[in-house]
């Protein structure tokens, strides 16, 4: 069971309060070093597909490795929505990170309109296929099913919706799949209990030490 906390563009919690926690943290770039030095398993929130070059504002896999970072998110819906990340760019980022020896959490998920129009599986298929084509079922690759309508909205997918989507994703690419979208201490247990839910990617609730710890404890209880 993998629990990862995405701090987005927030400062995030005191790293010392998270010491010893069996979880991944995804802080903003400015706090990567601090998290690594505190002994936390630390992922960046994005990574470029080239090892170096004229790509202002980007950061590469070798740069992350130099800091002691263990992996990176790619394809978060906020990157896709606000920064024009295409399926190809997401797949290239993921493949470069894996080839460099980083872990990768690659995010996929449908919008509310896509779900309402019955296009969920078609959208997931395209997103997952792009990742599968470039990355395969690589060691170190994890997918995160994050329905866009559930991120930061307080609207969580029902356990049945999550389970169906995860089973579909795994039928296309057999790697662990995390659920993300308004995971909180009070809904974590029923989501994490689903057979194809292998963990959670937590945004808002990871900014609060007690909420994040509570979700990690729930995951540990379910795994044991
Ligand atoms: C996220 O940022 O990936 C996320 C799932 O956010 P939240 O838990 O706040 O919905």
PDB file of N, CA and C in Angstrom, residues 2-13 18 23-32 35 40-46 69 71-74 76 103-105 107 178 200-203 206-207 212:
ATOM      1  N   UNK A   2       0.638   2.141  -0.932  1.00  0.00           N
ATOM      2  CA  UNK A   2       1.477   3.350  -1.054  1.00  0.00           C
ATOM      3  C   UNK A   2       0.613   4.577  -0.746  1.00  0.00           C
ATOM      4  N   UNK A   3       1.064   5.398   0.165  1.00  0.00           N
ATOM      5  CA  UNK A   3       0.374   6.667   0.411  1.00  0.00           C
ATOM      6  C   UNK A   3       1.343   7.787   0.031  1.00  0.00           C
ATOM      7  N   UNK A   4       0.887   8.675  -0.851  1.00  0.00           N
ATOM      8  CA  UNK A   4       1.727   9.801  -1.284  1.00  0.00           C
ATOM      9  C   UNK A   4       0.978  11.104  -1.028  1.00  0.00           C
ATOM     10  N   UNK A   5       1.708  12.085  -0.533  1.00  0.00           N
ATOM     11  CA  UNK A   5       1.095  13.392  -0.252  1.00  0.00           C
ATOM     12  C   UNK A   5       1.607  14.427  -1.239  1.00  0.00           C
ATOM     13  N   UNK A   6       0.681  15.056  -1.969  1.00  0.00           N
ATOM     14  CA  UNK A   6       1.040  16.091  -2.943  1.00  0.00           C
ATOM     15  C   UNK A   6       0.762  17.458  -2.320  1.00  0.00           C
ATOM     16  N   UNK A   7       1.841  18.191  -2.038  1.00  0.00           N
ATOM     17  CA  UNK A   7       1.673  19.482  -1.361  1.00  0.00           C
ATOM     18  C   UNK A   7       1.354  20.611  -2.335  1.00  0.00           C
ATOM     19  N   UNK A   8       1.360  20.286  -3.630  1.00  0.00           N
ATOM     20  CA  UNK A   8       1.062  21.296  -4.658  1.00  0.00           C
ATOM     21  C   UNK A   8       1.934  22.540  -4.432  1.00  0.00           C
ATOM     22  N   UNK A   9       1.419  23.746  -4.695  1.00  0.00           N
ATOM     23  CA  UNK A   9       2.238  24.952  -4.508  1.00  0.00           C
ATOM     24  C   UNK A   9       1.950  25.570  -3.131  1.00  0.00           C
ATOM     25  N   UNK A  10       1.959  24.695  -2.125  1.00  0.00           N
ATOM     26  CA  UNK A  10       1.838  25.135  -0.733  1.00  0.00           C
ATOM     27  C   UNK A  10       3.123  24.772  -0.017  1.00  0.00           C
ATOM     28  N   UNK A  11       3.416  25.497   1.029  1.00  0.00           N
ATOM     29  CA  UNK A  11       4.642  25.204   1.780  1.00  0.00           C
ATOM     30  C   UNK A  11       4.599  23.799   2.370  1.00  0.00           C
ATOM     31  N   UNK A  12       3.444  23.394   2.858  1.00  0.00           N
ATOM     32  CA  UNK A  12       3.310  22.043   3.414  1.00  0.00           C
ATOM     33  C   UNK A  12       3.689  21.995   4.885  1.00  0.00           C
ATOM     34  N   UNK A  13       3.550  20.798   5.485  1.00  0.00           N
ATOM     35  CA  UNK A  13       3.768  20.677   6.934  1.00  0.00           C
ATOM     36  C   UNK A  13       5.243  20.691   7.330  1.00  0.00           C
ATOM     37  N   UNK A  18       6.761  14.594  10.292  1.00  0.00           N
ATOM     38  CA  UNK A  18       6.468  13.420   9.448  1.00  0.00           C
ATOM     39  C   UNK A  18       7.547  12.344   9.569  1.00  0.00           C
ATOM     40  N   UNK A  23       5.583   6.728   3.967  1.00  0.00           N
ATOM     41  CA  UNK A  23       4.795   7.445   2.956  1.00  0.00           C
ATOM     42  C   UNK A  23       5.750   8.194   2.039  1.00  0.00           C
ATOM     43  N   UNK A  24       5.187   8.641   0.911  1.00  0.00           N
ATOM     44  CA  UNK A  24       5.943   9.482  -0.026  1.00  0.00           C
ATOM     45  C   UNK A  24       5.443  10.910   0.151  1.00  0.00           C
ATOM     46  N   UNK A  25       6.369  11.873   0.120  1.00  0.00           N
ATOM     47  CA  UNK A  25       5.936  13.277   0.101  1.00  0.00           C
ATOM     48  C   UNK A  25       6.360  13.908  -1.224  1.00  0.00           C
ATOM     49  N   UNK A  26       5.489  14.753  -1.768  1.00  0.00           N
ATOM     50  CA  UNK A  26       5.754  15.458  -3.035  1.00  0.00           C
ATOM     51  C   UNK A  26       5.679  16.958  -2.767  1.00  0.00           C
ATOM     52  N   UNK A  27       6.760  17.519  -2.211  1.00  0.00           N
ATOM     53  CA  UNK A  27       6.748  18.942  -1.865  1.00  0.00           C
ATOM     54  C   UNK A  27       7.047  19.794  -3.101  1.00  0.00           C
ATOM     55  N   UNK A  28       6.875  21.113  -3.000  1.00  0.00           N
ATOM     56  CA  UNK A  28       7.368  21.984  -4.068  1.00  0.00           C
ATOM     57  C   UNK A  28       8.891  21.845  -4.168  1.00  0.00           C
ATOM     58  N   UNK A  29       9.455  22.189  -5.324  1.00  0.00           N
ATOM     59  CA  UNK A  29      10.902  22.003  -5.544  1.00  0.00           C
ATOM     60  C   UNK A  29      11.748  22.635  -4.433  1.00  0.00           C
ATOM     61  N   UNK A  30      11.285  23.766  -3.913  1.00  0.00           N
ATOM     62  CA  UNK A  30      12.090  24.499  -2.929  1.00  0.00           C
ATOM     63  C   UNK A  30      12.249  23.748  -1.612  1.00  0.00           C
ATOM     64  N   UNK A  31      11.426  22.728  -1.386  1.00  0.00           N
ATOM     65  CA  UNK A  31      11.534  21.981  -0.125  1.00  0.00           C
ATOM     66  C   UNK A  31      12.052  20.549  -0.341  1.00  0.00           C
ATOM     67  N   UNK A  32      12.461  20.239  -1.561  1.00  0.00           N
ATOM     68  CA  UNK A  32      12.924  18.867  -1.819  1.00  0.00           C
ATOM     69  C   UNK A  32      14.095  18.506  -0.914  1.00  0.00           C
ATOM     70  N   UNK A  35      13.211  17.821   2.698  1.00  0.00           N
ATOM     71  CA  UNK A  35      12.504  16.547   2.891  1.00  0.00           C
ATOM     72  C   UNK A  35      13.462  15.371   2.791  1.00  0.00           C
ATOM     73  N   UNK A  40      12.744  11.549   4.516  1.00  0.00           N
ATOM     74  CA  UNK A  40      11.453  11.188   3.923  1.00  0.00           C
ATOM     75  C   UNK A  40      11.648  10.687   2.491  1.00  0.00           C
ATOM     76  N   UNK A  41      10.831   9.751   2.072  1.00  0.00           N
ATOM     77  CA  UNK A  41      10.841   9.333   0.665  1.00  0.00           C
ATOM     78  C   UNK A  41      10.202  10.466  -0.130  1.00  0.00           C
ATOM     79  N   UNK A  42      11.029  11.095  -0.970  1.00  0.00           N
ATOM     80  CA  UNK A  42      10.634  12.376  -1.548  1.00  0.00           C
ATOM     81  C   UNK A  42      10.521  12.286  -3.062  1.00  0.00           C
ATOM     82  N   UNK A  43       9.381  12.716  -3.581  1.00  0.00           N
ATOM     83  CA  UNK A  43       9.150  12.784  -5.031  1.00  0.00           C
ATOM     84  C   UNK A  43       8.956  14.246  -5.420  1.00  0.00           C
ATOM     85  N   UNK A  44       9.424  14.604  -6.618  1.00  0.00           N
ATOM     86  CA  UNK A  44       9.116  15.925  -7.165  1.00  0.00           C
ATOM     87  C   UNK A  44       7.692  15.911  -7.735  1.00  0.00           C
ATOM     88  N   UNK A  45       7.214  17.073  -8.130  1.00  0.00           N
ATOM     89  CA  UNK A  45       5.857  17.148  -8.691  1.00  0.00           C
ATOM     90  C   UNK A  45       5.861  17.087 -10.221  1.00  0.00           C
ATOM     91  N   UNK A  46       7.053  17.145 -10.810  1.00  0.00           N
ATOM     92  CA  UNK A  46       7.174  17.022 -12.258  1.00  0.00           C
ATOM     93  C   UNK A  46       8.651  16.843 -12.593  1.00  0.00           C
ATOM     94  N   UNK A  69      16.444  12.801  -4.453  1.00  0.00           N
ATOM     95  CA  UNK A  69      15.003  12.604  -4.651  1.00  0.00           C
ATOM     96  C   UNK A  69      14.770  11.211  -5.240  1.00  0.00           C
ATOM     97  N   UNK A  71      11.813  10.041  -6.772  1.00  0.00           N
ATOM     98  CA  UNK A  71      10.899   9.890  -7.900  1.00  0.00           C
ATOM     99  C   UNK A  71      10.170  11.175  -8.208  1.00  0.00           C
ATOM    100  N   UNK A  72       9.153  11.038  -9.064  1.00  0.00           N
ATOM    101  CA  UNK A  72       8.397  12.234  -9.453  1.00  0.00           C
ATOM    102  C   UNK A  72       6.973  11.870  -9.845  1.00  0.00           C
ATOM    103  N   UNK A  73       6.062  12.785  -9.570  1.00  0.00           N
ATOM    104  CA  UNK A  73       4.743  12.736 -10.198  1.00  0.00           C
ATOM    105  C   UNK A  73       4.923  13.128 -11.653  1.00  0.00           C
ATOM    106  N   UNK A  74       4.065  12.650 -12.523  1.00  0.00           N
ATOM    107  CA  UNK A  74       3.945  13.220 -13.877  1.00  0.00           C
ATOM    108  C   UNK A  74       2.462  13.207 -14.235  1.00  0.00           C
ATOM    109  N   UNK A  76      -0.053  15.179 -13.497  1.00  0.00           N
ATOM    110  CA  UNK A  76      -1.134  15.585 -12.594  1.00  0.00           C
ATOM    111  C   UNK A  76      -2.146  16.413 -13.384  1.00  0.00           C
ATOM    112  N   UNK A 103      11.545   6.650  -9.363  1.00  0.00           N
ATOM    113  CA  UNK A 103      10.175   6.136  -9.345  1.00  0.00           C
ATOM    114  C   UNK A 103       9.257   7.148 -10.012  1.00  0.00           C
ATOM    115  N   UNK A 104       8.128   6.693 -10.503  1.00  0.00           N
ATOM    116  CA  UNK A 104       7.180   7.596 -11.175  1.00  0.00           C
ATOM    117  C   UNK A 104       5.760   7.285 -10.720  1.00  0.00           C
ATOM    118  N   UNK A 105       5.028   8.334 -10.392  1.00  0.00           N
ATOM    119  CA  UNK A 105       3.573   8.213 -10.195  1.00  0.00           C
ATOM    120  C   UNK A 105       2.936   9.012 -11.328  1.00  0.00           C
ATOM    121  N   UNK A 107      -0.296  10.263 -13.339  1.00  0.00           N
ATOM    122  CA  UNK A 107      -1.712  10.491 -13.024  1.00  0.00           C
ATOM    123  C   UNK A 107      -2.578  10.457 -14.277  1.00  0.00           C
ATOM    124  N   UNK A 178      -2.911   3.979  -7.558  1.00  0.00           N
ATOM    125  CA  UNK A 178      -3.352   4.730  -6.380  1.00  0.00           C
ATOM    126  C   UNK A 178      -4.645   5.466  -6.724  1.00  0.00           C
ATOM    127  N   UNK A 200      -3.068   5.601  -2.030  1.00  0.00           N
ATOM    128  CA  UNK A 200      -3.757   6.874  -2.262  1.00  0.00           C
ATOM    129  C   UNK A 200      -2.764   7.986  -2.553  1.00  0.00           C
ATOM    130  N   UNK A 201      -3.188   8.886  -3.439  1.00  0.00           N
ATOM    131  CA  UNK A 201      -2.467  10.145  -3.665  1.00  0.00           C
ATOM    132  C   UNK A 201      -3.330  11.228  -3.023  1.00  0.00           C
ATOM    133  N   UNK A 202      -2.762  11.872  -2.017  1.00  0.00           N
ATOM    134  CA  UNK A 202      -3.540  12.756  -1.146  1.00  0.00           C
ATOM    135  C   UNK A 202      -3.078  14.191  -1.325  1.00  0.00           C
ATOM    136  N   UNK A 203      -3.982  15.091  -1.650  1.00  0.00           N
ATOM    137  CA  UNK A 203      -3.625  16.500  -1.792  1.00  0.00           C
ATOM    138  C   UNK A 203      -3.869  17.246  -0.491  1.00  0.00           C
ATOM    139  N   UNK A 206      -2.955  16.035   2.949  1.00  0.00           N
ATOM    140  CA  UNK A 206      -1.540  15.791   3.255  1.00  0.00           C
ATOM    141  C   UNK A 206      -0.871  17.047   3.813  1.00  0.00           C
ATOM    142  N   UNK A 207      -1.572  18.168   3.756  1.00  0.00           N
ATOM    143  CA  UNK A 207      -0.998  19.415   4.292  1.00  0.00           C
ATOM    144  C   UNK A 207      -1.150  19.475   5.801  1.00  0.00           C
ATOM    145  N   UNK A 212      -2.848  13.405   7.509  1.00  0.00           N
ATOM    146  CA  UNK A 212      -1.994  12.554   6.678  1.00  0.00           C
ATOM    147  C   UNK A 212      -1.581  11.306   7.453  1.00  0.00           C
TER     148      UNK A 212
END
